[in-house]
Coordinates of C-alpha atoms in Angstrom, one line a residue:
M189 CA 37.0 -45.5 192.7
Q190 CA 34.9 -46.1 189.6
T191 CA 33.4 -49.6 189.7
G192 CA 32.3 -52.0 187.1
T193 CA 29.6 -54.6 187.5
G194 CA 30.2 -54.8 191.3
T195 CA 31.2 -52.7 194.2
F196 CA 34.2 -53.3 196.4
A197 CA 33.2 -52.2 199.9
T198 CA 35.3 -51.5 202.9
E199 CA 34.5 -52.5 206.5
T200 CA 32.7 -49.2 206.9
G201 CA 30.5 -49.8 203.8
Q202 CA 31.9 -47.1 201.7
A203 CA 33.3 -47.5 198.2
G204 CA 36.8 -49.0 198.6
T205 CA 40.0 -47.5 197.4
E206 CA 42.5 -49.0 195.0
A207 CA 44.9 -49.7 197.8
Q208 CA 42.3 -51.6 199.8
L209 CA 41.4 -53.7 196.8
N210 CA 45.1 -54.5 196.2
L211 CA 45.4 -55.6 199.8
L212 CA 42.3 -57.8 199.5
W213 CA 43.7 -59.6 196.4
G214 CA 47.0 -60.1 198.2
S215 CA 45.1 -61.5 201.2
L216 CA 43.1 -63.9 199.0
I217 CA 46.3 -65.1 197.3
L218 CA 48.1 -65.8 200.6
E219 CA 45.1 -67.4 202.3
E220 CA 44.6 -69.8 199.3
L221 CA 48.4 -70.6 199.4
A222 CA 48.1 -71.5 203.0
R223 CA 45.2 -73.8 202.2
L224 CA 47.2 -75.4 199.5
G225 CA 50.0 -76.4 201.9
V226 CA 52.4 -73.5 201.9
R227 CA 53.9 -73.1 205.4
H228 CA 56.9 -70.9 204.8
V229 CA 57.0 -67.5 203.1
C230 CA 60.3 -65.8 202.2
L231 CA 60.1 -62.0 201.7
A232 CA 62.5 -59.3 200.4
P233 CA 61.5 -55.7 201.1
G234 CA 60.0 -53.5 198.3
S235 CA 57.3 -50.9 197.6
R236 CA 55.4 -52.4 194.6
S237 CA 54.9 -55.7 196.6
T238 CA 53.2 -53.8 199.5
P239 CA 49.8 -55.5 199.0
L240 CA 51.5 -58.9 199.4
T241 CA 53.7 -57.7 202.3
L242 CA 50.8 -56.3 204.3
A243 CA 48.8 -59.4 203.5
L244 CA 51.6 -61.6 204.9
A245 CA 51.9 -59.3 208.0
G246 CA 48.2 -60.0 208.7
Q247 CA 48.6 -63.8 208.4
D248 CA 49.3 -66.2 211.2
K249 CA 49.6 -69.4 209.2
F250 CA 53.1 -68.9 207.9
S251 CA 56.7 -69.0 209.2
R252 CA 58.2 -65.8 207.8
H253 CA 61.8 -65.4 206.5
L254 CA 63.1 -62.0 205.6
H255 CA 66.3 -61.2 203.7
F256 CA 67.5 -58.1 201.8
D257 CA 69.1 -60.1 198.9
E258 CA 66.7 -61.8 196.5
R259 CA 69.2 -64.2 195.1
G260 CA 69.9 -65.6 198.6
L261 CA 66.2 -65.4 199.5
G262 CA 65.4 -67.7 196.5
F263 CA 68.0 -70.3 197.6
M264 CA 66.8 -70.2 201.2
A265 CA 63.3 -70.9 199.9
L266 CA 64.8 -73.8 198.0
G267 CA 66.3 -75.2 201.1
L268 CA 63.1 -74.8 203.1
A269 CA 61.2 -76.6 200.4
K270 CA 63.7 -79.5 200.2
A271 CA 63.7 -80.0 204.0
S272 CA 59.9 -79.6 204.5
Q273 CA 58.8 -81.4 201.2
T274 CA 56.2 -78.7 200.9
P275 CA 55.8 -75.7 198.6
V276 CA 57.5 -72.5 199.8
A277 CA 56.5 -69.0 198.6
V278 CA 58.8 -66.1 197.8
I279 CA 57.6 -62.5 197.6
T280 CA 59.6 -59.8 195.8
T281 CA 59.1 -56.4 194.3
S282 CA 59.3 -55.7 190.6
G283 CA 62.3 -55.4 188.2
T284 CA 65.6 -57.1 188.7
A285 CA 64.5 -58.2 192.1
V286 CA 62.6 -60.9 190.3
A287 CA 65.4 -61.7 187.9
N288 CA 67.7 -62.4 190.9
L289 CA 65.5 -65.5 191.7
L290 CA 66.4 -67.2 188.4
P291 CA 69.4 -69.3 189.6
A292 CA 67.2 -70.8 192.5
V293 CA 64.3 -71.3 190.2
I294 CA 66.5 -73.2 187.7
E295 CA 67.8 -75.5 190.5
A296 CA 64.3 -76.1 191.8
S297 CA 63.0 -76.9 188.3
L298 CA 65.7 -79.4 187.6
T299 CA 65.2 -81.2 190.9
R300 CA 61.4 -80.8 191.1
V301 CA 61.3 -78.7 194.2
P302 CA 58.1 -76.7 194.6
L303 CA 58.6 -73.0 194.8
V304 CA 55.8 -70.3 194.4
I305 CA 57.2 -67.1 193.2
L306 CA 55.0 -64.1 193.9
S307 CA 56.4 -61.1 192.0
A308 CA 54.9 -57.7 192.2
D309 CA 54.8 -55.9 188.8
R310 CA 54.0 -52.5 187.3
P311 CA 50.8 -52.3 185.2
M312 CA 50.9 -52.4 181.4
E313 CA 50.8 -48.6 181.0
L314 CA 54.2 -48.3 182.8
L315 CA 56.0 -50.9 180.7
D316 CA 58.3 -50.1 177.8
C317 CA 58.0 -46.4 178.4
G318 CA 61.0 -45.5 180.7
A319 CA 59.0 -45.9 184.0
N320 CA 61.1 -46.7 187.0
Q321 CA 61.8 -50.4 187.9
A322 CA 59.6 -51.7 185.2
I323 CA 60.7 -54.6 183.0
P324 CA 58.6 -57.2 181.1
Q325 CA 58.2 -59.9 183.8
P326 CA 55.8 -62.4 182.3
G327 CA 57.8 -65.4 181.1
L328 CA 60.9 -64.2 182.9
F329 CA 61.7 -67.7 184.1
G330 CA 61.1 -69.3 180.7
V331 CA 60.8 -73.1 180.7
Y332 CA 61.8 -73.3 184.4
A333 CA 58.5 -72.2 185.9
R334 CA 54.8 -72.5 185.0
Q335 CA 53.2 -69.0 185.2
L336 CA 50.1 -67.1 186.0
N337 CA 50.0 -63.5 185.0
L338 CA 47.4 -61.5 187.0
P339 CA 46.0 -58.2 185.9
P340 CA 45.8 -55.3 188.3
P341 CA 43.1 -55.9 190.9
D342 CA 39.7 -55.0 189.5
D343 CA 36.3 -55.4 191.1
R344 CA 35.0 -56.5 187.7
M345 CA 37.0 -59.7 188.1
G346 CA 35.4 -61.7 190.8
P347 CA 37.4 -63.4 193.5
R348 CA 36.2 -66.9 192.3
A349 CA 38.2 -66.4 189.1
L350 CA 41.3 -65.4 191.1
L351 CA 41.1 -68.4 193.4
S352 CA 40.3 -71.0 190.7
S353 CA 43.2 -69.7 188.7
L354 CA 45.6 -70.2 191.6
D355 CA 44.2 -73.7 192.3
A356 CA 44.6 -74.7 188.7
L357 CA 48.3 -73.5 188.6
L358 CA 49.2 -75.2 191.9
A359 CA 47.3 -78.5 191.5
R360 CA 49.8 -81.4 191.7
Q361 CA 52.7 -78.9 191.7
T362 CA 56.1 -80.6 191.0
G363 CA 58.3 -77.6 190.5
P364 CA 58.4 -73.8 190.5
V365 CA 55.4 -71.6 189.6
H366 CA 55.5 -67.9 188.9
I367 CA 52.5 -65.7 189.9
N368 CA 53.1 -62.2 188.5
C369 CA 50.9 -59.7 190.3
M370 CA 50.4 -56.3 188.7
Y371 CA 49.5 -53.5 191.1
R372 CA 48.5 -49.9 190.4
E373 CA 49.1 -47.1 192.9
P374 CA 48.1 -46.2 195.5
L375 CA 49.7 -49.2 197.2
Y376 CA 49.4 -48.1 200.9
P377 CA 45.9 -48.2 202.4
D378 CA 45.0 -46.0 205.4
D379 CA 44.6 -49.1 207.5
A380 CA 46.9 -52.1 207.0
G381 CA 44.5 -54.3 209.0
L382 CA 42.0 -56.4 207.0
D383 CA 39.1 -58.6 208.2
L384 CA 38.8 -60.9 205.2
G385 CA 35.3 -61.9 206.0
Q386 CA 34.0 -58.3 206.2
A387 CA 36.1 -57.2 203.2
L388 CA 34.5 -59.8 201.0
E389 CA 31.0 -58.2 201.4
P390 CA 29.5 -57.6 198.9
Y391 CA 32.4 -58.0 196.5
G392 CA 33.0 -61.6 197.3
K393 CA 29.8 -62.7 199.1
E394 CA 29.8 -65.9 197.1
L395 CA 32.9 -66.9 199.0
R396 CA 31.2 -67.1 202.4
R397 CA 31.4 -70.9 202.4
W398 CA 35.0 -70.8 201.2
H399 CA 35.9 -68.4 204.0
R400 CA 34.2 -70.5 206.6
D401 CA 35.3 -74.1 205.6
G402 CA 39.1 -73.6 205.4
Y403 CA 39.6 -75.6 202.2
P404 CA 41.0 -74.5 198.8
F405 CA 38.3 -73.1 196.5
T406 CA 38.8 -75.9 194.0
R407 CA 40.0 -79.2 195.3
Y408 CA 41.9 -81.4 192.9
S409 CA 42.2 -85.2 193.4
Q410 CA 45.8 -86.4 194.2
A411 CA 46.2 -88.7 191.3
S412 CA 49.5 -90.6 191.0
I413 CA 51.0 -92.7 188.3
C414 CA 52.4 -96.1 189.3
S415 CA 53.9 -98.6 186.9
L416 CA 55.3 -101.8 188.3
P417 CA 56.7 -105.0 186.7
S418 CA 54.8 -108.3 186.8
T419 CA 56.0 -111.3 188.7
D420 CA 57.1 -112.9 185.4
A421 CA 59.1 -109.8 184.6
L422 CA 60.8 -109.9 188.0
L423 CA 61.8 -113.6 187.4
R424 CA 63.3 -112.8 184.0
F425 CA 65.1 -109.8 185.3
A426 CA 66.6 -111.6 188.3
H427 CA 68.0 -114.4 186.2
G428 CA 71.5 -113.2 185.8
K429 CA 74.4 -111.2 187.3
G430 CA 72.9 -107.9 188.4
V431 CA 73.8 -104.8 190.2
I432 CA 71.7 -102.2 192.0
L433 CA 72.9 -98.7 191.7
V434 CA 71.4 -95.9 193.8
G435 CA 71.6 -92.3 192.7
A436 CA 70.3 -89.1 194.3
L437 CA 67.5 -89.7 196.7
T438 CA 65.9 -87.8 199.6
A439 CA 65.9 -89.2 203.1
D440 CA 62.1 -89.5 203.0
A441 CA 62.2 -91.8 200.0
Q442 CA 63.2 -94.6 202.4
P443 CA 66.3 -95.7 200.5
Q444 CA 67.1 -98.2 203.3
Q445 CA 64.5 -100.5 201.7
L446 CA 67.0 -101.1 198.9
I447 CA 69.4 -102.7 201.4
T448 CA 66.8 -105.5 202.0
L449 CA 66.2 -105.8 198.3
A450 CA 69.9 -106.2 197.5
Q451 CA 70.3 -108.9 200.2
K452 CA 67.2 -110.8 198.9
L453 CA 68.4 -110.8 195.3
G454 CA 72.0 -111.4 196.3
W455 CA 73.2 -108.5 194.1
P456 CA 75.8 -105.8 195.1
L457 CA 74.4 -102.4 196.1
L458 CA 76.4 -99.6 194.6
V459 CA 75.7 -96.1 196.0
D460 CA 76.3 -92.5 195.0
G461 CA 77.2 -89.8 197.5
Q462 CA 73.7 -88.4 197.3
S463 CA 71.9 -91.7 197.9
Q464 CA 71.5 -91.3 201.7
L465 CA 73.3 -94.7 201.8
R466 CA 76.9 -93.6 201.0
Q467 CA 78.1 -94.4 204.6
H468 CA 75.9 -97.4 205.2
P469 CA 78.0 -100.5 206.1
A470 CA 75.9 -102.8 203.9
A471 CA 76.5 -100.8 200.7
L472 CA 79.5 -100.6 198.4
G473 CA 80.2 -96.9 198.8
N474 CA 83.6 -96.8 197.2
I475 CA 82.3 -97.5 193.7
D476 CA 84.1 -94.6 192.0
Q477 CA 87.4 -96.0 193.4
L478 CA 86.5 -99.7 192.8
L479 CA 86.2 -98.8 189.1
L480 CA 89.8 -97.6 189.2
Q481 CA 91.0 -101.0 190.5
P482 CA 91.6 -103.5 187.7
R483 CA 90.4 -106.6 189.6
A484 CA 87.2 -104.9 190.8
K485 CA 86.4 -103.4 187.5
A486 CA 86.9 -106.7 185.7
L487 CA 84.4 -108.3 188.1
L488 CA 81.9 -105.5 187.7
Q489 CA 82.1 -105.9 183.9
Q490 CA 80.5 -109.4 184.3
A491 CA 77.2 -107.7 185.2
D492 CA 74.5 -108.0 182.6
R493 CA 71.5 -106.7 184.7
L494 CA 71.2 -103.1 186.1
L495 CA 68.6 -101.7 188.4
L496 CA 69.3 -97.9 188.6
V497 CA 67.3 -96.1 191.4
G498 CA 67.2 -92.4 190.8
G499 CA 69.8 -90.6 188.8
R500 CA 72.2 -87.6 188.8
L501 CA 75.4 -89.5 189.5
I502 CA 78.5 -87.7 190.7
S503 CA 81.2 -90.0 189.4
K504 CA 82.2 -89.7 185.8
R505 CA 83.9 -93.2 186.1
L506 CA 80.6 -94.6 187.1
Q507 CA 78.7 -93.0 184.2
A508 CA 81.4 -94.4 181.8
Y509 CA 80.9 -97.9 183.3
L510 CA 77.2 -97.7 182.7
A511 CA 77.7 -96.6 179.1
E512 CA 80.4 -99.2 178.3
Q513 CA 78.4 -102.2 179.6
D514 CA 76.3 -104.3 177.2
W515 CA 73.3 -104.6 179.4
H516 CA 70.9 -107.5 178.8
S517 CA 68.3 -105.8 181.0
Y518 CA 68.5 -102.1 182.2
W519 CA 65.7 -101.0 184.5
Q520 CA 65.5 -97.5 186.1
L521 CA 63.1 -96.6 188.9
L522 CA 62.0 -93.0 189.3
P523 CA 59.2 -91.3 191.2
D524 CA 58.2 -89.2 188.2
T525 CA 58.7 -89.0 184.4
D526 CA 62.1 -87.2 184.3
R527 CA 64.7 -88.3 181.9
L528 CA 67.8 -88.8 184.1
D529 CA 70.3 -90.6 181.8
P530 CA 73.0 -88.6 180.0
N531 CA 74.1 -91.8 178.3
H532 CA 70.7 -92.2 176.6
S533 CA 70.7 -95.9 177.2
A534 CA 67.9 -98.2 176.1
K535 CA 66.0 -99.2 179.2
Q536 CA 62.8 -100.0 180.9
L537 CA 61.5 -97.2 183.1
W538 CA 59.3 -97.9 186.1
Q539 CA 57.5 -95.1 188.0
A540 CA 56.8 -95.9 191.6
S541 CA 58.1 -95.3 195.1
I542 CA 60.9 -97.3 196.6
C543 CA 58.4 -98.9 199.1
Q544 CA 56.1 -99.9 196.3
F545 CA 58.9 -101.4 194.2
T546 CA 60.7 -103.3 197.0
A547 CA 57.4 -104.7 198.3
L548 CA 57.0 -106.8 195.1
S549 CA 57.5 -110.6 195.1
W550 CA 61.2 -110.4 194.3
P551 CA 62.9 -113.8 193.8
R552 CA 66.4 -114.8 194.8
S553 CA 68.7 -114.3 191.8
S554 CA 69.9 -117.3 189.9
A555 CA 73.4 -115.7 190.2
A556 CA 73.1 -114.6 193.9
N557 CA 76.3 -113.5 195.5
W558 CA 78.1 -113.5 192.2
A559 CA 80.0 -110.3 193.1
L560 CA 80.8 -111.2 196.7
P561 CA 84.6 -110.6 196.2
L562 CA 83.7 -106.9 195.9
V563 CA 83.1 -106.7 199.6
P564 CA 86.7 -107.3 200.8
M565 CA 87.9 -105.1 197.9
N566 CA 85.6 -102.3 199.2
D567 CA 86.8 -102.9 202.8
A568 CA 90.4 -102.7 201.6
L569 CA 89.8 -99.3 200.2
H570 CA 88.4 -98.2 203.6
G571 CA 91.7 -99.3 205.1
L572 CA 93.7 -97.5 202.4
F573 CA 91.8 -94.2 203.0
A574 CA 92.2 -94.5 206.7
C575 CA 95.9 -94.9 206.3
H576 CA 96.6 -92.3 203.6
I577 CA 94.0 -89.7 204.4
D578 CA 93.2 -90.0 208.1
E579 CA 96.8 -90.6 209.1
G580 CA 98.3 -88.5 206.3
E581 CA 98.7 -84.8 205.7
F582 CA 96.1 -82.4 206.8
G583 CA 93.8 -81.5 203.9
E584 CA 90.3 -81.3 202.4
A585 CA 89.5 -85.1 202.3
Q586 CA 90.6 -85.4 205.9
V587 CA 88.3 -82.6 207.0
I588 CA 85.3 -84.2 205.1
R589 CA 86.0 -87.6 206.6
T590 CA 86.2 -86.1 210.0
V591 CA 82.9 -84.2 209.6
A592 CA 81.3 -87.4 208.2
T593 CA 82.3 -89.5 211.2
T594 CA 81.7 -87.0 214.0
P595 CA 78.3 -87.7 215.7
F596 CA 75.9 -84.8 216.3
P597 CA 75.1 -84.3 219.9
S598 CA 71.4 -84.8 219.2
G599 CA 72.0 -87.8 216.9
A600 CA 69.8 -86.3 214.2
G601 CA 72.1 -84.2 212.1
Q602 CA 72.0 -82.9 208.6
L603 CA 74.9 -82.5 206.2
F604 CA 75.0 -80.2 203.2
I605 CA 77.9 -80.9 200.8
G606 CA 78.9 -78.0 198.5
N607 CA 79.4 -78.4 194.8
S608 CA 82.7 -78.5 192.9
L609 CA 85.4 -80.4 194.9
P610 CA 83.7 -81.1 198.3
I611 CA 80.8 -83.3 196.9
R612 CA 83.4 -85.3 194.8
L613 CA 85.6 -85.8 197.8
Y614 CA 82.6 -87.0 199.9
D615 CA 81.5 -89.3 197.1
M616 CA 85.0 -90.8 196.7
Y617 CA 86.3 -91.0 200.3
A618 CA 83.4 -90.9 202.8
P619 CA 83.9 -93.5 205.5
V620 CA 81.4 -96.0 206.9
T621 CA 79.5 -94.8 210.0
P622 CA 76.8 -96.2 212.3
E623 CA 75.2 -92.7 212.6
P624 CA 73.2 -92.0 209.5
L625 CA 73.0 -88.4 208.3
S626 CA 70.5 -86.7 206.1
V627 CA 72.6 -85.5 203.2
F628 CA 71.6 -82.6 201.0
S629 CA 73.2 -81.0 197.9
N630 CA 72.2 -78.8 195.0
R631 CA 73.0 -81.1 192.0
G632 CA 70.3 -80.0 189.5
A633 CA 72.4 -77.4 187.8
S634 CA 75.3 -78.0 190.1
G635 CA 76.1 -74.3 190.5
I636 CA 78.4 -72.9 193.2
D637 CA 76.0 -70.0 194.0
G638 CA 73.4 -70.0 196.7
L639 CA 74.8 -73.0 198.7
L640 CA 74.9 -71.3 202.1
A641 CA 71.5 -69.8 201.6
T642 CA 70.0 -73.2 200.6
C643 CA 71.7 -74.7 203.7
C644 CA 70.2 -72.0 205.9
G645 CA 66.7 -72.9 204.6
I646 CA 67.3 -76.6 205.4
A647 CA 68.5 -75.7 208.9
A648 CA 65.7 -73.3 209.5
H649 CA 62.8 -75.7 208.8
Q650 CA 62.9 -77.8 212.0
A651 CA 65.9 -76.2 213.7
R652 CA 67.9 -79.4 213.3
P653 CA 71.7 -79.2 213.8
T654 CA 73.3 -78.9 210.4
T655 CA 76.8 -78.8 208.9
L656 CA 77.8 -77.2 205.6
V657 CA 81.0 -78.1 203.9
I658 CA 81.7 -75.5 201.2
G659 CA 84.6 -74.3 199.1
D660 CA 86.0 -70.8 199.3
M661 CA 84.9 -69.7 195.8
S662 CA 81.3 -70.9 196.6
Q663 CA 81.3 -69.0 199.8
L664 CA 82.5 -65.8 198.1
H665 CA 79.5 -66.2 195.8
D666 CA 77.2 -66.2 198.7
L667 CA 78.6 -63.9 201.3
N668 CA 75.4 -62.0 201.8
S669 CA 73.8 -65.2 203.1
L670 CA 75.9 -65.0 206.2
A671 CA 73.2 -62.6 207.3
L672 CA 70.7 -65.5 207.0
A673 CA 72.9 -67.8 209.0
G674 CA 73.1 -65.1 211.8
K675 CA 69.4 -65.3 212.3
L676 CA 69.3 -69.1 213.0
Q677 CA 68.7 -70.2 216.6
S678 CA 69.9 -73.8 215.9
T679 CA 73.3 -75.1 215.3
L680 CA 74.8 -74.5 211.9
V681 CA 78.5 -75.2 211.3
I682 CA 79.9 -73.6 208.1
V683 CA 83.1 -75.3 207.2
V684 CA 84.9 -73.2 204.6
L685 CA 87.7 -75.1 202.7
N686 CA 89.9 -72.2 201.7
N687 CA 92.5 -73.3 199.2
D688 CA 92.7 -69.8 197.6
G689 CA 90.8 -70.5 194.4
G690 CA 89.4 -73.2 192.3
N691 CA 91.4 -76.3 193.3
I692 CA 89.3 -78.6 191.1
F693 CA 90.8 -77.0 188.0
N694 CA 94.1 -78.6 189.0
L695 CA 92.5 -81.9 188.0
L696 CA 91.4 -80.7 184.5
P697 CA 93.6 -81.0 181.4
V698 CA 94.3 -77.3 181.0
P699 CA 97.1 -77.2 178.4
D700 CA 99.2 -74.6 180.1
E701 CA 100.0 -73.9 183.8
A702 CA 100.0 -70.1 183.3
L703 CA 96.5 -70.4 181.7
R704 CA 95.4 -72.5 184.7
H705 CA 96.7 -69.9 187.2
D706 CA 95.4 -66.8 185.4
Y707 CA 92.1 -67.9 183.9
Y708 CA 90.9 -70.9 185.9
R709 CA 92.1 -71.0 189.5
M710 CA 91.4 -67.3 190.2
A711 CA 93.6 -67.1 193.4
H712 CA 92.1 -64.3 195.6
G713 CA 94.2 -64.2 198.8
L714 CA 91.1 -63.6 200.9
N715 CA 90.0 -65.1 204.2
F716 CA 86.6 -65.1 206.0
G717 CA 87.4 -63.9 209.5
Y718 CA 86.3 -60.3 208.8
A719 CA 83.2 -61.5 206.9
A720 CA 82.2 -63.6 209.9
A721 CA 82.7 -60.6 212.2
M722 CA 80.7 -58.3 210.0
F723 CA 77.7 -60.6 210.2
G724 CA 78.2 -61.3 214.0
L725 CA 79.1 -65.0 213.6
A726 CA 81.4 -67.0 215.8
Y727 CA 84.6 -67.8 213.9
N728 CA 87.5 -70.3 214.2
H729 CA 90.5 -70.9 211.9
A730 CA 92.2 -74.4 211.6
E731 CA 95.3 -75.5 209.8
D732 CA 95.8 -78.9 211.3
L733 CA 93.5 -81.8 212.2
Q734 CA 93.7 -81.4 216.0
A735 CA 92.7 -77.7 215.7
F736 CA 89.9 -78.6 213.3
K737 CA 88.5 -81.4 215.5
A738 CA 88.5 -79.1 218.6
A739 CA 86.8 -76.3 216.7
Y740 CA 84.2 -78.6 215.1
L741 CA 83.2 -80.1 218.5
D742 CA 82.9 -76.6 220.0
A743 CA 80.8 -75.5 217.0
L744 CA 78.4 -78.5 217.2
A745 CA 77.7 -77.5 220.8
Y746 CA 77.1 -73.9 219.9
P747 CA 73.4 -72.8 219.7
G748 CA 73.7 -70.8 216.5
A749 CA 75.7 -70.4 213.3
S750 CA 79.5 -70.4 213.3
V751 CA 82.3 -70.4 210.7
I752 CA 85.3 -72.7 210.7
E753 CA 87.8 -71.6 208.0
V754 CA 90.2 -74.4 207.0
G755 CA 93.4 -73.1 205.5
I756 CA 94.8 -75.5 202.9
G757 CA 97.4 -75.3 200.2
Q758 CA 96.4 -74.7 196.6
T759 CA 97.4 -78.1 195.3
Q760 CA 96.8 -80.2 198.4
A761 CA 93.6 -81.9 197.4
S762 CA 94.4 -82.4 193.8
A763 CA 97.8 -83.8 194.6
Q764 CA 96.4 -86.2 197.1
I765 CA 93.7 -87.4 194.7
I766 CA 96.3 -88.2 192.1
A767 CA 98.4 -90.1 194.7
L768 CA 95.5 -92.0 196.0
N769 CA 94.4 -93.0 192.5
Q770 CA 97.9 -94.5 192.0
W771 CA 97.6 -96.5 195.3
V772 CA 94.1 -97.7 194.3
R773 CA 95.2 -98.9 190.8
Q774 CA 97.9 -101.0 192.5
G775 CA 95.5 -102.7 194.9

């Protein structure tokens, strides 16, 4: 190989080959990612990504997750990052393999989940000339990922420039980043083994200390922005009838601190299905349904102070309530600078953790307990749901309430709620339970793709028992991810609510029933028994509550992934929602 200002040497001291230099760059990249906190790497097979693949095979600092489908792989990485709260790397080959990651990258960007996309690429001379599997990859993810476009490995570009570029990109990472790695052939060295210390001599001799000390090449301080109200501001804010509303939060955000704050202020605590508090006995979890009840809504309309913690609310009724109120004071607490308010209300934003915010010297409100009548109203709704759902016809809400109240054998379960109708049923009808669950969802872009793959990532992180409740259309979008589920060694129960199409469209004002049937519901007539068998998963089918409860208890005790398909009529859930709404309005 012709060299520039330096010489890349192999372990034998001879001039290195292009393949060996490619492998060295791949090894440097993965080593630095490990030092920057990456613990999981997800890989799809490919040839152009061989330098990264061989570098991963030679590393012992990562948990490796392999999958043949890049779209599912990206969502699995999303789940791993959500569960671990650490960045997760994804390695793909070039071409449409990279483009298949876009849905997961979008979701990660909107919810600030740290993904590191490592895409192999063809060199410039193979682009826009009809070469195989070559597309313009720089900027492929647009506004959804910060990017670093690397040239083909060249010994004239020293390793310090490579490492410092990685460090600058990943410093204080809050969402996806895309590292595009061009590689020229040959890609396969004679020896896949690489001793990084020896390979750096003399090409990277200035990295001797870096190789020895185990830290990132450039260490950035962990600066954080924290803005908190003064004691006087707290006194003014608490002087009135207020509500605390909790939106989407992660379990590690310690949302339970808000229970204590609500009790201290004497204000009601209203919670969304993604708040981690939806089933807490001290919260008003039935807020969507309370706003349907004339007496409860009239009382809530007296509120003139709002503390919104987080955002991304599920209930449209709740969003409408926030927009209709003439708030004297509107505060929103966020951990970062995202704009999470589709109503575009005038407000005061505070940026801090829940622990920092609740630790302030909060006073007792001058209107403490002003909304105390909401408690028996909320309790009455629990009784209504127990009567008309739990003791009523078998259906989707009944299944979700059963899942939400069935304790995991280990007592530390995780629940992933799928988009479309399942997350709304959970938000509206979830019961109170003494056993808290860590609740996950994909509510950034709220797509129905990649839900099983995301759940597999969440389940794989610490092998915690997990349940997924997913609709049939969502599961059809993600059939390939049953292969990911089959690799799990821990309990994963996949509850598929099969109502033969998009039941949620029954609730929308489509002007013609024929249009609804032909263009919205998309009845498919499929079931998932053969799909489960194809991927080697245990399978059960349930069409009544007794059968479902028995199958679910068996699945919770099973050390692996299993599928429970629940057969439900096309209009069961929508008809029940309409009937329940009528009962609630009369309450």
